[in-house]
Amino acid sequence: MTRDPGLQPERTRLAWRRTLLTLTAVLLLQIRQAFTGRVLDALLTGAALLVWLAVLVVTWHRATGTGPRRFDSWSVPLTALGAAGLAVLGVAHVLGGVR
């Protein structure tokens, strides 16, 4: 069976795009909370925006092929940690824990 070299990069790009789409939804929910006047909500929104921008940059570089093939040793784990944090924030929004 011959392997098509174009399929794996395409699946990777699609996975990064799905991740970015999910994080965008969480960011929009958090931005809505930022206008409550509480400092914690504003800080969470700022952190969520920074994580979203980092994932956006990584996604752009992976989708266009313009970035380095090998990221620094700290960038991918840091991006994964930030995405996991936003996932927890999203679950908290869905379950009603963030008000």
PDB file of C-alpha atoms in Angstrom:
ATOM      1  CA  MET A   1       0.000   0.000   0.000  1.00  0.00           C
ATOM      2  CA  THR A   2       1.431   3.345  -1.033  1.00  0.00           C
ATOM      3  CA  ARG A   3       1.195   6.234   1.333  1.00  0.00           C
ATOM      4  CA  ASP A   4       0.064   9.611   0.043  1.00  0.00           C
ATOM      5  CA  PRO A   5       2.427  12.232   1.490  1.00  0.00           C
ATOM      6  CA  GLY A   6      -0.210  14.952   1.226  1.00  0.00           C
ATOM      7  CA  LEU A   7      -2.744  13.438   3.610  1.00  0.00           C
ATOM      8  CA  GLN A   8      -0.878  13.785   6.902  1.00  0.00           C
ATOM      9  CA  PRO A   9      -0.108  17.515   6.518  1.00  0.00           C
ATOM     10  CA  GLU A  10      -3.715  18.133   5.490  1.00  0.00           C
ATOM     11  CA  ARG A  11      -5.044  16.326   8.574  1.00  0.00           C
ATOM     12  CA  THR A  12      -2.646  18.311  10.741  1.00  0.00           C
ATOM     13  CA  ARG A  13      -3.836  21.618   9.250  1.00  0.00           C
ATOM     14  CA  LEU A  14      -7.463  20.642   9.753  1.00  0.00           C
ATOM     15  CA  ALA A  15      -6.800  19.664  13.368  1.00  0.00           C
ATOM     16  CA  TRP A  16      -5.109  23.012  14.086  1.00  0.00           C
ATOM     17  CA  ARG A  17      -8.025  24.847  12.462  1.00  0.00           C
ATOM     18  CA  ARG A  18     -10.575  22.948  14.556  1.00  0.00           C
ATOM     19  CA  THR A  19      -8.592  23.759  17.666  1.00  0.00           C
ATOM     20  CA  LEU A  20      -8.517  27.441  16.745  1.00  0.00           C
ATOM     21  CA  LEU A  21     -12.244  27.465  16.022  1.00  0.00           C
ATOM     22  CA  THR A  22     -13.010  25.935  19.417  1.00  0.00           C
ATOM     23  CA  LEU A  23     -10.709  28.369  21.202  1.00  0.00           C
ATOM     24  CA  THR A  24     -12.369  31.251  19.344  1.00  0.00           C
ATOM     25  CA  ALA A  25     -15.752  30.205  20.718  1.00  0.00           C
ATOM     26  CA  VAL A  26     -14.351  30.054  24.254  1.00  0.00           C
ATOM     27  CA  LEU A  27     -12.678  33.444  23.802  1.00  0.00           C
ATOM     28  CA  LEU A  28     -15.952  35.009  22.660  1.00  0.00           C
ATOM     29  CA  LEU A  29     -17.734  33.621  25.719  1.00  0.00           C
ATOM     30  CA  GLN A  30     -14.994  35.019  27.931  1.00  0.00           C
ATOM     31  CA  ILE A  31     -15.059  38.432  26.238  1.00  0.00           C
ATOM     32  CA  ARG A  32     -18.746  38.609  27.065  1.00  0.00           C
ATOM     33  CA  GLN A  33     -17.864  38.037  30.719  1.00  0.00           C
ATOM     34  CA  ALA A  34     -15.189  40.752  30.655  1.00  0.00           C
ATOM     35  CA  PHE A  35     -17.837  43.450  30.764  1.00  0.00           C
ATOM     36  CA  THR A  36     -19.130  42.439  34.197  1.00  0.00           C
ATOM     37  CA  GLY A  37     -16.747  44.852  35.874  1.00  0.00           C
ATOM     38  CA  ARG A  38     -14.835  42.251  37.882  1.00  0.00           C
ATOM     39  CA  VAL A  39     -11.045  42.307  37.745  1.00  0.00           C
ATOM     40  CA  LEU A  40     -10.769  38.513  37.592  1.00  0.00           C
ATOM     41  CA  ASP A  41     -12.922  38.401  34.461  1.00  0.00           C
ATOM     42  CA  ALA A  42     -10.754  41.031  32.803  1.00  0.00           C
ATOM     43  CA  LEU A  43      -7.583  39.106  33.699  1.00  0.00           C
ATOM     44  CA  LEU A  44      -9.037  35.844  32.405  1.00  0.00           C
ATOM     45  CA  THR A  45     -10.044  37.571  29.184  1.00  0.00           C
ATOM     46  CA  GLY A  46      -6.548  38.984  28.708  1.00  0.00           C
ATOM     47  CA  ALA A  47      -4.970  35.584  29.311  1.00  0.00           C
ATOM     48  CA  ALA A  48      -7.462  33.909  26.969  1.00  0.00           C
ATOM     49  CA  LEU A  49      -6.701  36.473  24.274  1.00  0.00           C
ATOM     50  CA  LEU A  50      -2.949  35.887  24.595  1.00  0.00           C
ATOM     51  CA  VAL A  51      -3.379  32.110  24.335  1.00  0.00           C
ATOM     52  CA  TRP A  52      -5.692  32.532  21.354  1.00  0.00           C
ATOM     53  CA  LEU A  53      -3.156  34.744  19.594  1.00  0.00           C
ATOM     54  CA  ALA A  54      -0.370  32.218  20.255  1.00  0.00           C
ATOM     55  CA  VAL A  55      -2.457  29.382  18.815  1.00  0.00           C
ATOM     56  CA  LEU A  56      -3.399  31.609  15.869  1.00  0.00           C
ATOM     57  CA  VAL A  57       0.272  32.209  15.070  1.00  0.00           C
ATOM     58  CA  VAL A  58       1.111  28.509  15.338  1.00  0.00           C
ATOM     59  CA  THR A  59      -1.914  27.596  13.204  1.00  0.00           C
ATOM     60  CA  TRP A  60      -0.991  30.145  10.554  1.00  0.00           C
ATOM     61  CA  HIS A  61       2.576  28.904  10.358  1.00  0.00           C
ATOM     62  CA  ARG A  62       1.490  25.265  10.212  1.00  0.00           C
ATOM     63  CA  ALA A  63      -1.217  25.899   7.589  1.00  0.00           C
ATOM     64  CA  THR A  64       0.903  28.003   5.262  1.00  0.00           C
ATOM     65  CA  GLY A  65       4.164  26.171   5.802  1.00  0.00           C
ATOM     66  CA  THR A  66       5.995  29.434   6.457  1.00  0.00           C
ATOM     67  CA  GLY A  67       7.050  28.682   9.996  1.00  0.00           C
ATOM     68  CA  PRO A  68       9.873  26.538  11.227  1.00  0.00           C
ATOM     69  CA  ARG A  69       9.350  22.812  10.865  1.00  0.00           C
ATOM     70  CA  ARG A  70      10.599  22.304  14.374  1.00  0.00           C
ATOM     71  CA  PHE A  71       9.379  24.598  17.114  1.00  0.00           C
ATOM     72  CA  ASP A  72      11.419  25.532  20.137  1.00  0.00           C
ATOM     73  CA  SER A  73      11.327  23.067  22.989  1.00  0.00           C
ATOM     74  CA  TRP A  74       9.022  25.302  25.054  1.00  0.00           C
ATOM     75  CA  SER A  75       6.559  26.662  22.465  1.00  0.00           C
ATOM     76  CA  VAL A  76       4.501  23.547  21.743  1.00  0.00           C
ATOM     77  CA  PRO A  77       4.075  22.470  25.404  1.00  0.00           C
ATOM     78  CA  LEU A  78       3.228  26.056  26.348  1.00  0.00           C
ATOM     79  CA  THR A  79       0.650  26.269  23.551  1.00  0.00           C
ATOM     80  CA  ALA A  80      -0.822  22.930  24.640  1.00  0.00           C
ATOM     81  CA  LEU A  81      -0.988  24.083  28.254  1.00  0.00           C
ATOM     82  CA  GLY A  82      -2.713  27.315  27.242  1.00  0.00           C
ATOM     83  CA  ALA A  83      -5.188  25.454  25.036  1.00  0.00           C
ATOM     84  CA  ALA A  84      -5.942  23.065  27.898  1.00  0.00           C
ATOM     85  CA  GLY A  85      -6.543  26.055  30.170  1.00  0.00           C
ATOM     86  CA  LEU A  86      -8.970  27.539  27.670  1.00  0.00           C
ATOM     87  CA  ALA A  87     -10.689  24.161  27.401  1.00  0.00           C
ATOM     88  CA  VAL A  88     -11.213  24.157  31.177  1.00  0.00           C
ATOM     89  CA  LEU A  89     -12.529  27.729  30.940  1.00  0.00           C
ATOM     90  CA  GLY A  90     -14.913  26.630  28.178  1.00  0.00           C
ATOM     91  CA  VAL A  91     -16.217  23.743  30.281  1.00  0.00           C
ATOM     92  CA  ALA A  92     -16.727  26.154  33.174  1.00  0.00           C
ATOM     93  CA  HIS A  93     -18.761  28.425  30.885  1.00  0.00           C
ATOM     94  CA  VAL A  94     -20.888  25.520  29.654  1.00  0.00           C
ATOM     95  CA  LEU A  95     -21.526  24.225  33.164  1.00  0.00           C
ATOM     96  CA  GLY A  96     -22.332  27.720  34.421  1.00  0.00           C
ATOM     97  CA  GLY A  97     -19.368  28.015  36.776  1.00  0.00           C
ATOM     98  CA  VAL A  98     -18.214  31.333  35.340  1.00  0.00           C
ATOM     99  CA  ARG A  99     -20.623  34.169  36.093  1.00  0.00           C
TER     100      ARG A  99
END
